[in-house]
């Protein structure tokens, strides 16, 4: 049971961290996109525009990787919660894990047509 408790803590923290990471990269990419558009509108130096485009591309490349790692962590945490949901000794950590887990629609926006 101690090992299960430790796994629950680790997976809950991982999902929490990865949710923040995905949100950070999406926000960063949006900021780079806004800045790039502003630079183009102001007809900034082409070198600066290309540098900003590279920053945007780097941010955009991180999003799918972060989402893939988040999906894997969510699946693992869900399996752990389902396997031990009846264990009274773990009830508090199970509740904490469930609170961190995104809903099915949030976890799979592509399947509902919202993420495209």
Backbone atoms as SQL, in Angstrom:
CREATE TABLE atoms (id INTEGER PRIMARY KEY, chain TEXT, resi INTEGER, resn TEXT, atom TEXT, x REAL, y REAL, z REAL);
INSERT INTO atoms VALUES
  (1, 'A', 1, 'UNK', 'N', 0.819, -1.194, 0.000),
  (2, 'A', 1, 'UNK', 'CA', 0.000, 0.000, 0.000),
  (3, 'A', 1, 'UNK', 'C', 0.867, 1.265, 0.000),
  (4, 'A', 2, 'UNK', 'N', 1.988, 1.220, 0.684),
  (5, 'A', 2, 'UNK', 'CA', 2.894, 2.376, 0.714),
  (6, 'A', 2, 'UNK', 'C', 3.385, 2.704, -0.696),
  (7, 'A', 3, 'UNK', 'N', 3.661, 1.659, -1.483),
  (8, 'A', 3, 'UNK', 'CA', 4.103, 1.866, -2.866),
  (9, 'A', 3, 'UNK', 'C', 2.985, 2.498, -3.702),
  (10, 'A', 4, 'UNK', 'N', 1.763, 2.063, -3.471),
  (11, 'A', 4, 'UNK', 'CA', 0.616, 2.618, -4.194),
  (12, 'A', 4, 'UNK', 'C', 0.415, 4.086, -3.828),
  (13, 'A', 5, 'UNK', 'N', 0.538, 4.397, -2.555),
  (14, 'A', 5, 'UNK', 'CA', 0.407, 5.779, -2.100),
  (15, 'A', 5, 'UNK', 'C', 1.461, 6.658, -2.770),
  (16, 'A', 6, 'UNK', 'N', 2.673, 6.158, -2.823),
  (17, 'A', 6, 'UNK', 'CA', 3.765, 6.901, -3.450),
  (18, 'A', 6, 'UNK', 'C', 3.483, 7.109, -4.941),
  (19, 'A', 7, 'UNK', 'N', 3.004, 6.062, -5.618),
  (20, 'A', 7, 'UNK', 'CA', 2.679, 6.171, -7.040),
  (21, 'A', 7, 'UNK', 'C', 1.559, 7.184, -7.278),
  (22, 'A', 8, 'UNK', 'N', 0.558, 7.163, -6.420),
  (23, 'A', 8, 'UNK', 'CA', -0.537, 8.138, -6.539),
  (24, 'A', 8, 'UNK', 'C', -0.018, 9.567, -6.411),
  (25, 'A', 9, 'UNK', 'N', 0.843, 9.792, -5.432),
  (26, 'A', 9, 'UNK', 'CA', 1.416, 11.129, -5.235),
  (27, 'A', 9, 'UNK', 'C', 2.224, 11.553, -6.457),
  (28, 'A', 10, 'UNK', 'N', 3.055, 10.646, -6.955),
  (29, 'A', 10, 'UNK', 'CA', 3.916, 10.951, -8.103),
  (30, 'A', 10, 'UNK', 'C', 3.079, 11.257, -9.339),
  (31, 'A', 11, 'UNK', 'N', 2.110, 10.393, -9.632),
  (32, 'A', 11, 'UNK', 'CA', 1.294, 10.582, -10.831),
  (33, 'A', 11, 'UNK', 'C', 0.410, 11.817, -10.733),
  (34, 'A', 12, 'UNK', 'N', -0.122, 12.091, -9.553),
  (35, 'A', 12, 'UNK', 'CA', -0.941, 13.291, -9.366),
  (36, 'A', 12, 'UNK', 'C', -0.096, 14.538, -9.602),
  (37, 'A', 13, 'UNK', 'N', 1.099, 14.548, -9.059),
  (38, 'A', 13, 'UNK', 'CA', 2.005, 15.686, -9.259),
  (39, 'A', 13, 'UNK', 'C', 2.403, 15.821, -10.721),
  (40, 'A', 14, 'UNK', 'N', 2.637, 14.698, -11.384),
  (41, 'A', 14, 'UNK', 'CA', 3.025, 14.728, -12.795),
  (42, 'A', 14, 'UNK', 'C', 1.908, 15.318, -13.652),
  (43, 'A', 15, 'UNK', 'N', 0.680, 14.889, -13.418),
  (44, 'A', 15, 'UNK', 'CA', -0.448, 15.419, -14.192),
  (45, 'A', 15, 'UNK', 'C', -0.606, 16.912, -13.922),
  (46, 'A', 16, 'UNK', 'N', -0.512, 17.303, -12.668),
  (47, 'A', 16, 'UNK', 'CA', -0.635, 18.722, -12.305),
  (48, 'A', 16, 'UNK', 'C', 0.448, 19.550, -13.016),
  (49, 'A', 17, 'UNK', 'N', 1.678, 19.062, -12.988),
  (50, 'A', 17, 'UNK', 'CA', 2.799, 19.769, -13.622),
  (51, 'A', 17, 'UNK', 'C', 2.621, 19.845, -15.137),
  (52, 'A', 18, 'UNK', 'N', 2.208, 18.736, -15.753),
  (53, 'A', 18, 'UNK', 'CA', 2.049, 18.715, -17.205),
  (54, 'A', 18, 'UNK', 'C', 0.883, 19.583, -17.673),
  (55, 'A', 19, 'UNK', 'N', -0.169, 19.677, -16.876),
  (56, 'A', 19, 'UNK', 'CA', -1.261, 20.596, -17.211),
  (57, 'A', 19, 'UNK', 'C', -0.746, 22.032, -17.251),
  (58, 'A', 20, 'UNK', 'N', 0.069, 22.384, -16.265),
  (59, 'A', 20, 'UNK', 'CA', 0.654, 23.730, -16.227),
  (60, 'A', 20, 'UNK', 'C', 1.596, 23.939, -17.410),
  (61, 'A', 21, 'UNK', 'N', 2.371, 22.907, -17.739),
  (62, 'A', 21, 'UNK', 'CA', 3.334, 23.001, -18.832),
  (63, 'A', 21, 'UNK', 'C', 2.626, 23.239, -20.167),
  (64, 'A', 22, 'UNK', 'N', 1.576, 22.481, -20.436),
  (65, 'A', 22, 'UNK', 'CA', 0.821, 22.653, -21.682),
  (66, 'A', 22, 'UNK', 'C', 0.245, 24.065, -21.746),
  (67, 'A', 23, 'UNK', 'N', -0.356, 24.519, -20.662),
  (68, 'A', 23, 'UNK', 'CA', -0.929, 25.868, -20.627),
  (69, 'A', 23, 'UNK', 'C', 0.155, 26.922, -20.860),
  (70, 'A', 24, 'UNK', 'N', 1.327, 26.711, -20.270),
  (71, 'A', 24, 'UNK', 'CA', 2.433, 27.655, -20.433),
  (72, 'A', 24, 'UNK', 'C', 2.870, 27.740, -21.893),
  (73, 'A', 25, 'UNK', 'N', 3.080, 26.584, -22.535),
  (74, 'A', 25, 'UNK', 'CA', 3.526, 26.594, -23.928),
  (75, 'A', 25, 'UNK', 'C', 2.473, 27.195, -24.853),
  (76, 'A', 26, 'UNK', 'N', 1.197, 26.925, -24.587),
  (77, 'A', 26, 'UNK', 'CA', 0.143, 27.513, -25.412),
  (78, 'A', 26, 'UNK', 'C', 0.105, 29.030, -25.245),
  (79, 'A', 27, 'UNK', 'N', 0.264, 29.494, -24.014),
  (80, 'A', 27, 'UNK', 'CA', 0.275, 30.937, -23.753),
  (81, 'A', 27, 'UNK', 'C', 1.510, 31.582, -24.395),
  (82, 'A', 28, 'UNK', 'N', 2.651, 30.916, -24.267),
  (83, 'A', 28, 'UNK', 'CA', 3.890, 31.422, -24.853),
  (84, 'A', 28, 'UNK', 'C', 3.766, 31.523, -26.374),
  (85, 'A', 29, 'UNK', 'N', 3.216, 30.490, -27.008),
  (86, 'A', 29, 'UNK', 'CA', 3.047, 30.498, -28.461),
  (87, 'A', 29, 'UNK', 'C', 2.112, 31.626, -28.888),
  (88, 'A', 30, 'UNK', 'N', 1.039, 31.827, -28.154),
  (89, 'A', 30, 'UNK', 'CA', 0.103, 32.907, -28.479),
  (90, 'A', 30, 'UNK', 'C', 0.795, 34.266, -28.367),
  (91, 'A', 31, 'UNK', 'N', 1.630, 34.424, -27.347),
  (92, 'A', 31, 'UNK', 'CA', 2.371, 35.673, -27.181),
  (93, 'A', 31, 'UNK', 'C', 3.347, 35.914, -28.320),
  (94, 'A', 32, 'UNK', 'N', 4.058, 34.857, -28.733),
  (95, 'A', 32, 'UNK', 'CA', 4.995, 34.983, -29.856),
  (96, 'A', 32, 'UNK', 'C', 4.244, 35.308, -31.148),
  (97, 'A', 33, 'UNK', 'N', 3.077, 34.695, -31.321),
  (98, 'A', 33, 'UNK', 'CA', 2.283, 34.937, -32.519),
  (99, 'A', 33, 'UNK', 'C', 1.808, 36.387, -32.569),
  (100, 'A', 34, 'UNK', 'N', 1.357, 36.895, -31.437),
  (101, 'A', 34, 'UNK', 'CA', 0.905, 38.287, -31.358),
  (102, 'A', 34, 'UNK', 'C', 2.060, 39.241, -31.652),
  (103, 'A', 35, 'UNK', 'N', 3.208, 38.955, -31.044),
  (104, 'A', 35, 'UNK', 'CA', 4.380, 39.810, -31.261),
  (105, 'A', 35, 'UNK', 'C', 4.824, 39.763, -32.721),
  (106, 'A', 36, 'UNK', 'N', 4.811, 38.569, -33.314),
  (107, 'A', 36, 'UNK', 'CA', 5.205, 38.417, -34.711),
  (108, 'A', 36, 'UNK', 'C', 4.274, 39.209, -35.622),
  (109, 'A', 37, 'UNK', 'N', 2.984, 39.111, -35.375),
  (110, 'A', 37, 'UNK', 'CA', 2.023, 39.848, -36.196),
  (111, 'A', 37, 'UNK', 'C', 2.247, 41.352, -36.059),
  (112, 'A', 38, 'UNK', 'N', 2.526, 41.807, -34.848),
  (113, 'A', 38, 'UNK', 'CA', 2.813, 43.222, -34.635),
  (114, 'A', 38, 'UNK', 'C', 4.063, 43.668, -35.377),
  (115, 'A', 39, 'UNK', 'N', 5.082, 42.809, -35.373),
  (116, 'A', 39, 'UNK', 'CA', 6.319, 43.133, -36.088),
  (117, 'A', 39, 'UNK', 'C', 6.066, 43.220, -37.593),
  (118, 'A', 40, 'UNK', 'N', 5.249, 42.306, -38.110),
  (119, 'A', 40, 'UNK', 'CA', 4.937, 42.331, -39.542),
  (120, 'A', 40, 'UNK', 'C', 4.123, 43.568, -39.890),
  (121, 'A', 41, 'UNK', 'N', 3.169, 43.918, -39.029),
  (122, 'A', 41, 'UNK', 'CA', 2.342, 45.104, -39.265),
  (123, 'A', 41, 'UNK', 'C', 3.186, 46.374, -39.265),
  (124, 'A', 42, 'UNK', 'N', 4.204, 46.406, -38.411),
  (125, 'A', 42, 'UNK', 'CA', 5.077, 47.578, -38.315),
  (126, 'A', 42, 'UNK', 'C', 6.226, 47.518, -39.316),
  (127, 'A', 43, 'UNK', 'N', 6.246, 46.457, -40.128),
  (128, 'A', 43, 'UNK', 'CA', 7.298, 46.246, -41.124),
  (129, 'A', 43, 'UNK', 'C', 8.682, 46.321, -40.486),
  (130, 'A', 44, 'UNK', 'N', 8.856, 45.530, -39.444),
  (131, 'A', 44, 'UNK', 'CA', 10.135, 45.474, -38.733),
  (132, 'A', 44, 'UNK', 'C', 11.197, 44.839, -39.629),
  (133, 'A', 45, 'UNK', 'N', 12.425, 44.897, -39.163),
  (134, 'A', 45, 'UNK', 'CA', 13.551, 44.317, -39.884),
  (135, 'A', 45, 'UNK', 'C', 13.297, 42.826, -40.133),
  (136, 'A', 46, 'UNK', 'N', 13.621, 42.348, -41.338),
  (137, 'A', 46, 'UNK', 'CA', 13.376, 40.945, -41.705),
  (138, 'A', 46, 'UNK', 'C', 14.131, 39.970, -40.803),
  (139, 'A', 47, 'UNK', 'N', 15.311, 40.340, -40.371),
  (140, 'A', 47, 'UNK', 'CA', 16.072, 39.469, -39.467),
  (141, 'A', 47, 'UNK', 'C', 15.312, 39.270, -38.157),
  (142, 'A', 48, 'UNK', 'N', 14.775, 40.352, -37.619),
  (143, 'A', 48, 'UNK', 'CA', 14.014, 40.273, -36.368),
  (144, 'A', 48, 'UNK', 'C', 12.740, 39.448, -36.549),
  (145, 'A', 49, 'UNK', 'N', 12.100, 39.609, -37.704),
  (146, 'A', 49, 'UNK', 'CA', 10.885, 38.835, -37.981),
  (147, 'A', 49, 'UNK', 'C', 11.216, 37.349, -38.059),
  (148, 'A', 50, 'UNK', 'N', 12.296, 36.995, -38.758),
  (149, 'A', 50, 'UNK', 'CA', 12.688, 35.577, -38.855),
  (150, 'A', 50, 'UNK', 'C', 13.050, 35.014, -37.489),
  (151, 'A', 51, 'UNK', 'N', 13.714, 35.814, -36.666),
  (152, 'A', 51, 'UNK', 'CA', 14.066, 35.355, -35.318),
  (153, 'A', 51, 'UNK', 'C', 12.797, 35.091, -34.505),
  (154, 'A', 52, 'UNK', 'N', 11.812, 35.966, -34.630),
  (155, 'A', 52, 'UNK', 'CA', 10.545, 35.782, -33.915),
  (156, 'A', 52, 'UNK', 'C', 9.794, 34.566, -34.456),
  (157, 'A', 53, 'UNK', 'N', 9.874, 34.333, -35.764),
  (158, 'A', 53, 'UNK', 'CA', 9.239, 33.145, -36.355),
  (159, 'A', 53, 'UNK', 'C', 9.861, 31.868, -35.798),
  (160, 'A', 54, 'UNK', 'N', 11.186, 31.876, -35.628),
  (161, 'A', 54, 'UNK', 'CA', 11.864, 30.696, -35.050),
  (162, 'A', 54, 'UNK', 'C', 11.408, 30.461, -33.614),
  (163, 'A', 55, 'UNK', 'N', 11.271, 31.531, -32.847),
  (164, 'A', 55, 'UNK', 'CA', 10.779, 31.391, -31.474),
  (165, 'A', 55, 'UNK', 'C', 9.373, 30.793, -31.457),
  (166, 'A', 56, 'UNK', 'N', 8.528, 31.271, -32.360),
  (167, 'A', 56, 'UNK', 'CA', 7.167, 30.750, -32.449),
  (168, 'A', 56, 'UNK', 'C', 7.184, 29.269, -32.825),
  (169, 'A', 57, 'UNK', 'N', 8.008, 28.902, -33.804),
  (170, 'A', 57, 'UNK', 'CA', 8.098, 27.502, -34.226),
  (171, 'A', 57, 'UNK', 'C', 8.559, 26.606, -33.081),
  (172, 'A', 58, 'UNK', 'N', 9.542, 27.068, -32.320),
  (173, 'A', 58, 'UNK', 'CA', 10.038, 26.278, -31.190),
  (174, 'A', 58, 'UNK', 'C', 8.941, 26.066, -30.143),
  (175, 'A', 59, 'UNK', 'N', 8.190, 27.114, -29.867),
  (176, 'A', 59, 'UNK', 'CA', 7.092, 26.988, -28.903),
  (177, 'A', 59, 'UNK', 'C', 6.026, 26.031, -29.423),
  (178, 'A', 60, 'UNK', 'N', 5.703, 26.141, -30.707),
  (179, 'A', 60, 'UNK', 'CA', 4.676, 25.282, -31.299),
  (180, 'A', 60, 'UNK', 'C', 5.110, 23.814, -31.301),
  (181, 'A', 61, 'UNK', 'N', 6.399, 23.557, -31.444),
  (182, 'A', 61, 'UNK', 'CA', 6.894, 22.175, -31.439),
  (183, 'A', 61, 'UNK', 'C', 6.773, 21.548, -30.056),
  (184, 'A', 62, 'UNK', 'N', 6.816, 22.341, -29.021),
  (185, 'A', 62, 'UNK', 'CA', 6.749, 21.804, -27.662),
  (186, 'A', 62, 'UNK', 'C', 5.329, 21.401, -27.259),
  (187, 'A', 63, 'UNK', 'N', 4.340, 22.007, -27.859),
  (188, 'A', 63, 'UNK', 'CA', 2.949, 21.746, -27.462),
  (189, 'A', 63, 'UNK', 'C', 2.542, 20.292, -27.692),
  (190, 'A', 64, 'UNK', 'N', 2.739, 19.722, -28.898),
  (191, 'A', 64, 'UNK', 'CA', 2.325, 18.320, -29.089),
  (192, 'A', 64, 'UNK', 'C', 3.060, 17.349, -28.165),
  (193, 'A', 65, 'UNK', 'N', 4.345, 17.589, -27.933),
  (194, 'A', 65, 'UNK', 'CA', 5.113, 16.718, -27.038),
  (195, 'A', 65, 'UNK', 'C', 4.565, 16.789, -25.616),
  (196, 'A', 66, 'UNK', 'N', 4.289, 17.985, -25.153),
  (197, 'A', 66, 'UNK', 'CA', 3.739, 18.155, -23.803),
  (198, 'A', 66, 'UNK', 'C', 2.366, 17.511, -23.685),
  (199, 'A', 67, 'UNK', 'N', 1.543, 17.667, -24.718),
  (200, 'A', 67, 'UNK', 'CA', 0.205, 17.062, -24.695),
  (201, 'A', 67, 'UNK', 'C', 0.294, 15.539, -24.690),
  (202, 'A', 68, 'UNK', 'N', 1.227, 14.994, -25.463),
  (203, 'A', 68, 'UNK', 'CA', 1.400, 13.540, -25.512),
  (204, 'A', 68, 'UNK', 'C', 1.824, 13.006, -24.141),
  (205, 'A', 69, 'UNK', 'N', 2.753, 13.706, -23.493),
  (206, 'A', 69, 'UNK', 'CA', 3.187, 13.284, -22.154),
  (207, 'A', 69, 'UNK', 'C', 2.056, 13.432, -21.144),
  (208, 'A', 70, 'UNK', 'N', 1.256, 14.488, -21.281),
  (209, 'A', 70, 'UNK', 'CA', 0.106, 14.686, -20.397),
  (210, 'A', 70, 'UNK', 'C', -0.903, 13.556, -20.574),
  (211, 'A', 71, 'UNK', 'N', -1.204, 13.211, -21.814),
  (212, 'A', 71, 'UNK', 'CA', -2.164, 12.134, -22.071),
  (213, 'A', 71, 'UNK', 'C', -1.695, 10.825, -21.450),
  (214, 'A', 72, 'UNK', 'N', -0.406, 10.523, -21.581),
  (215, 'A', 72, 'UNK', 'CA', 0.136, 9.291, -21.000),
  (216, 'A', 72, 'UNK', 'C', 0.027, 9.320, -19.475),
  (217, 'A', 73, 'UNK', 'N', 0.338, 10.454, -18.875),
  (218, 'A', 73, 'UNK', 'CA', 0.261, 10.575, -17.416),
  (219, 'A', 73, 'UNK', 'C', -1.183, 10.476, -16.930),
  (220, 'A', 74, 'UNK', 'N', -2.117, 11.047, -17.682),
  (221, 'A', 74, 'UNK', 'CA', -3.536, 10.980, -17.316),
  (222, 'A', 74, 'UNK', 'C', -4.026, 9.540, -17.373),
  (223, 'A', 75, 'UNK', 'N', -3.653, 8.821, -18.429),
  (224, 'A', 75, 'UNK', 'CA', -4.057, 7.415, -18.551),
  (225, 'A', 75, 'UNK', 'C', -3.521, 6.610, -17.377),
  (226, 'A', 76, 'UNK', 'N', -2.261, 6.816, -17.060),
  (227, 'A', 76, 'UNK', 'CA', -1.646, 6.076, -15.956),
  (228, 'A', 76, 'UNK', 'C', -2.316, 6.402, -14.618),
  (229, 'A', 77, 'UNK', 'N', -2.606, 7.680, -14.389),
  (230, 'A', 77, 'UNK', 'CA', -3.257, 8.071, -13.136),
  (231, 'A', 77, 'UNK', 'C', -4.682, 7.525, -13.071),
  (232, 'A', 78, 'UNK', 'N', -5.410, 7.577, -14.183),
  (233, 'A', 78, 'UNK', 'CA', -6.778, 7.027, -14.200),
  (234, 'A', 78, 'UNK', 'C', -6.768, 5.534, -13.866),
  (235, 'A', 79, 'UNK', 'N', -5.818, 4.807, -14.459),
  (236, 'A', 79, 'UNK', 'CA', -5.720, 3.368, -14.186),
  (237, 'A', 79, 'UNK', 'C', -5.424, 3.118, -12.713),
  (238, 'A', 80, 'UNK', 'N', -4.549, 3.908, -12.155),
  (239, 'A', 80, 'UNK', 'CA', -4.194, 3.777, -10.743),
  (240, 'A', 80, 'UNK', 'C', -5.404, 4.068, -9.851),
  (241, 'A', 81, 'UNK', 'N', -6.132, 5.116, -10.179),
  (242, 'A', 81, 'UNK', 'CA', -7.327, 5.478, -9.405),
  (243, 'A', 81, 'UNK', 'C', -8.381, 4.375, -9.500),
  (244, 'A', 82, 'UNK', 'N', -8.621, 3.885, -10.711),
  (245, 'A', 82, 'UNK', 'CA', -9.624, 2.831, -10.894),
  (246, 'A', 82, 'UNK', 'C', -9.246, 1.551, -10.154),
  (247, 'A', 83, 'UNK', 'N', -7.972, 1.215, -10.175),
  (248, 'A', 83, 'UNK', 'CA', -7.517, -0.018, -9.532),
  (249, 'A', 83, 'UNK', 'C', -7.620, 0.044, -8.007),
  (250, 'A', 84, 'UNK', 'N', -7.549, 1.243, -7.431),
  (251, 'A', 84, 'UNK', 'CA', -7.503, 1.373, -5.968),
  (252, 'A', 84, 'UNK', 'C', -8.626, 2.235, -5.402),
  (253, 'A', 85, 'UNK', 'N', -9.680, 2.447, -6.166),
  (254, 'A', 85, 'UNK', 'CA', -10.750, 3.341, -5.708),
  (255, 'A', 85, 'UNK', 'C', -11.503, 2.820, -4.489),
  (256, 'A', 86, 'UNK', 'N', -11.461, 1.533, -4.238),
  (257, 'A', 86, 'UNK', 'CA', -12.171, 0.952, -3.092),
  (258, 'A', 86, 'UNK', 'C', -11.332, 0.956, -1.812),
  (259, 'A', 87, 'UNK', 'N', -10.062, 1.275, -1.930),
  (260, 'A', 87, 'UNK', 'CA', -9.146, 1.239, -0.788),
  (261, 'A', 87, 'UNK', 'C', -9.392, 2.453, 0.111),
  (262, 'A', 88, 'UNK', 'N', -9.961, 2.214, 1.277),
  (263, 'A', 88, 'UNK', 'CA', -10.300, 3.293, 2.218),
  (264, 'A', 88, 'UNK', 'C', -9.064, 4.061, 2.690),
  (265, 'A', 89, 'UNK', 'N', -7.952, 3.368, 2.829),
  (266, 'A', 89, 'UNK', 'CA', -6.730, 4.008, 3.318),
  (267, 'A', 89, 'UNK', 'C', -6.198, 5.042, 2.320),
  (268, 'A', 90, 'UNK', 'N', -6.574, 4.888, 1.058),
  (269, 'A', 90, 'UNK', 'CA', -6.097, 5.799, 0.018),
  (270, 'A', 90, 'UNK', 'C', -7.163, 6.807, -0.412),
  (271, 'A', 91, 'UNK', 'N', -8.277, 6.847, 0.280),
  (272, 'A', 91, 'UNK', 'CA', -9.421, 7.670, -0.131),
  (273, 'A', 91, 'UNK', 'C', -9.050, 9.138, -0.344),
  (274, 'A', 92, 'UNK', 'N', -8.251, 9.687, 0.554),
  (275, 'A', 92, 'UNK', 'CA', -7.878, 11.101, 0.442),
  (276, 'A', 92, 'UNK', 'C', -7.044, 11.355, -0.814),
  (277, 'A', 93, 'UNK', 'N', -6.065, 10.503, -1.063),
  (278, 'A', 93, 'UNK', 'CA', -5.206, 10.670, -2.246),
  (279, 'A', 93, 'UNK', 'C', -5.965, 10.374, -3.535),
  (280, 'A', 94, 'UNK', 'N', -6.910, 9.437, -3.478),
  (281, 'A', 94, 'UNK', 'CA', -7.739, 9.138, -4.648),
  (282, 'A', 94, 'UNK', 'C', -8.588, 10.366, -4.990),
  (283, 'A', 95, 'UNK', 'N', -9.168, 10.998, -3.985),
  (284, 'A', 95, 'UNK', 'CA', -9.977, 12.206, -4.205),
  (285, 'A', 95, 'UNK', 'C', -9.117, 13.330, -4.783),
  (286, 'A', 96, 'UNK', 'N', -7.915, 13.463, -4.271),
  (287, 'A', 96, 'UNK', 'CA', -6.989, 14.484, -4.774),
  (288, 'A', 96, 'UNK', 'C', -6.639, 14.208, -6.237),
  (289, 'A', 97, 'UNK', 'N', -6.393, 12.945, -6.550),
  (290, 'A', 97, 'UNK', 'CA', -6.061, 12.559, -7.926),
  (291, 'A', 97, 'UNK', 'C', -7.228, 12.841, -8.865),
  (292, 'A', 98, 'UNK', 'N', -8.434, 12.515, -8.431),
  (293, 'A', 98, 'UNK', 'CA', -9.619, 12.767, -9.268),
  (294, 'A', 98, 'UNK', 'C', -9.805, 14.260, -9.520),
  (295, 'A', 99, 'UNK', 'N', -9.494, 15.073, -8.536),
  (296, 'A', 99, 'UNK', 'CA', -9.638, 16.524, -8.687),
  (297, 'A', 99, 'UNK', 'C', -8.673, 17.077, -9.733),
  (298, 'A', 100, 'UNK', 'N', -7.526, 16.440, -9.872),
  (299, 'A', 100, 'UNK', 'CA', -6.509, 16.891, -10.820),
  (300, 'A', 100, 'UNK', 'C', -6.813, 16.413, -12.236),
  (301, 'A', 101, 'UNK', 'N', -7.444, 15.255, -12.353),
  (302, 'A', 101, 'UNK', 'CA', -7.711, 14.677, -13.669),
  (303, 'A', 101, 'UNK', 'C', -8.644, 15.565, -14.483),
  (304, 'A', 102, 'UNK', 'N', -8.265, 15.840, -15.736),
  (305, 'A', 102, 'UNK', 'CA', -9.172, 16.601, -16.594),
  (306, 'A', 102, 'UNK', 'C', -10.357, 15.724, -16.988),
  (307, 'A', 103, 'UNK', 'N', -11.458, 16.358, -17.364),
  (308, 'A', 103, 'UNK', 'CA', -12.614, 15.583, -17.818),
  (309, 'A', 103, 'UNK', 'C', -12.252, 14.897, -19.129),
  (310, 'A', 104, 'UNK', 'N', -13.054, 13.947, -19.563),
  (311, 'A', 104, 'UNK', 'CA', -12.785, 13.218, -20.809),
  (312, 'A', 104, 'UNK', 'C', -12.714, 14.173, -21.999),
  (313, 'A', 105, 'UNK', 'N', -13.600, 15.168, -22.066),
  (314, 'A', 105, 'UNK', 'CA', -13.595, 16.105, -23.181),
  (315, 'A', 105, 'UNK', 'C', -12.353, 16.982, -23.165),
  (316, 'A', 106, 'UNK', 'N', -11.906, 17.408, -21.988),
  (317, 'A', 106, 'UNK', 'CA', -10.700, 18.230, -21.890),
  (318, 'A', 106, 'UNK', 'C', -9.476, 17.422, -22.277),
  (319, 'A', 107, 'UNK', 'N', -9.455, 16.151, -21.907),
  (320, 'A', 107, 'UNK', 'CA', -8.299, 15.305, -22.174),
  (321, 'A', 107, 'UNK', 'C', -8.194, 14.933, -23.645),
  (322, 'A', 108, 'UNK', 'N', -9.324, 14.862, -24.369),
  (323, 'A', 108, 'UNK', 'CA', -9.325, 14.447, -25.766),
  (324, 'A', 108, 'UNK', 'C', -10.131, 15.418, -26.627),
  (325, 'A', 109, 'UNK', 'N', -9.701, 16.671, -26.779),
  (326, 'A', 109, 'UNK', 'CA', -10.483, 17.644, -27.540),
  (327, 'A', 109, 'UNK', 'C', -10.595, 17.287, -29.021),
  (328, 'A', 110, 'UNK', 'N', -9.629, 16.541, -29.579),
  (329, 'A', 110, 'UNK', 'CA', -9.663, 16.174, -30.987),
  (330, 'A', 110, 'UNK', 'C', -10.853, 15.270, -31.278),
  (331, 'A', 111, 'UNK', 'N', -11.178, 14.388, -30.343),
  (332, 'A', 111, 'UNK', 'CA', -12.257, 13.434, -30.545),
  (333, 'A', 111, 'UNK', 'C', -13.622, 14.103, -30.527),
  (334, 'A', 112, 'UNK', 'N', -13.754, 15.222, -29.851),
  (335, 'A', 112, 'UNK', 'CA', -15.043, 15.907, -29.780),
  (336, 'A', 112, 'UNK', 'C', -15.167, 16.981, -30.854),
  (337, 'A', 113, 'UNK', 'N', -14.086, 17.200, -31.609),
  (338, 'A', 113, 'UNK', 'CA', -14.109, 18.192, -32.669),
  (339, 'A', 113, 'UNK', 'C', -13.784, 19.589, -32.198),
  (340, 'A', 114, 'UNK', 'N', -13.467, 19.764, -30.924),
  (341, 'A', 114, 'UNK', 'CA', -13.200, 21.096, -30.382),
  (342, 'A', 114, 'UNK', 'C', -11.749, 21.507, -30.553),
  (343, 'A', 115, 'UNK', 'N', -10.848, 20.556, -30.695),
  (344, 'A', 115, 'UNK', 'CA', -9.435, 20.879, -30.708),
  (345, 'A', 115, 'UNK', 'C', -8.863, 21.128, -32.080),
  (346, 'A', 116, 'UNK', 'N', -9.635, 20.974, -33.143),
  (347, 'A', 116, 'UNK', 'CA', -9.107, 21.107, -34.492),
  (348, 'A', 116, 'UNK', 'C', -9.085, 22.501, -34.982);
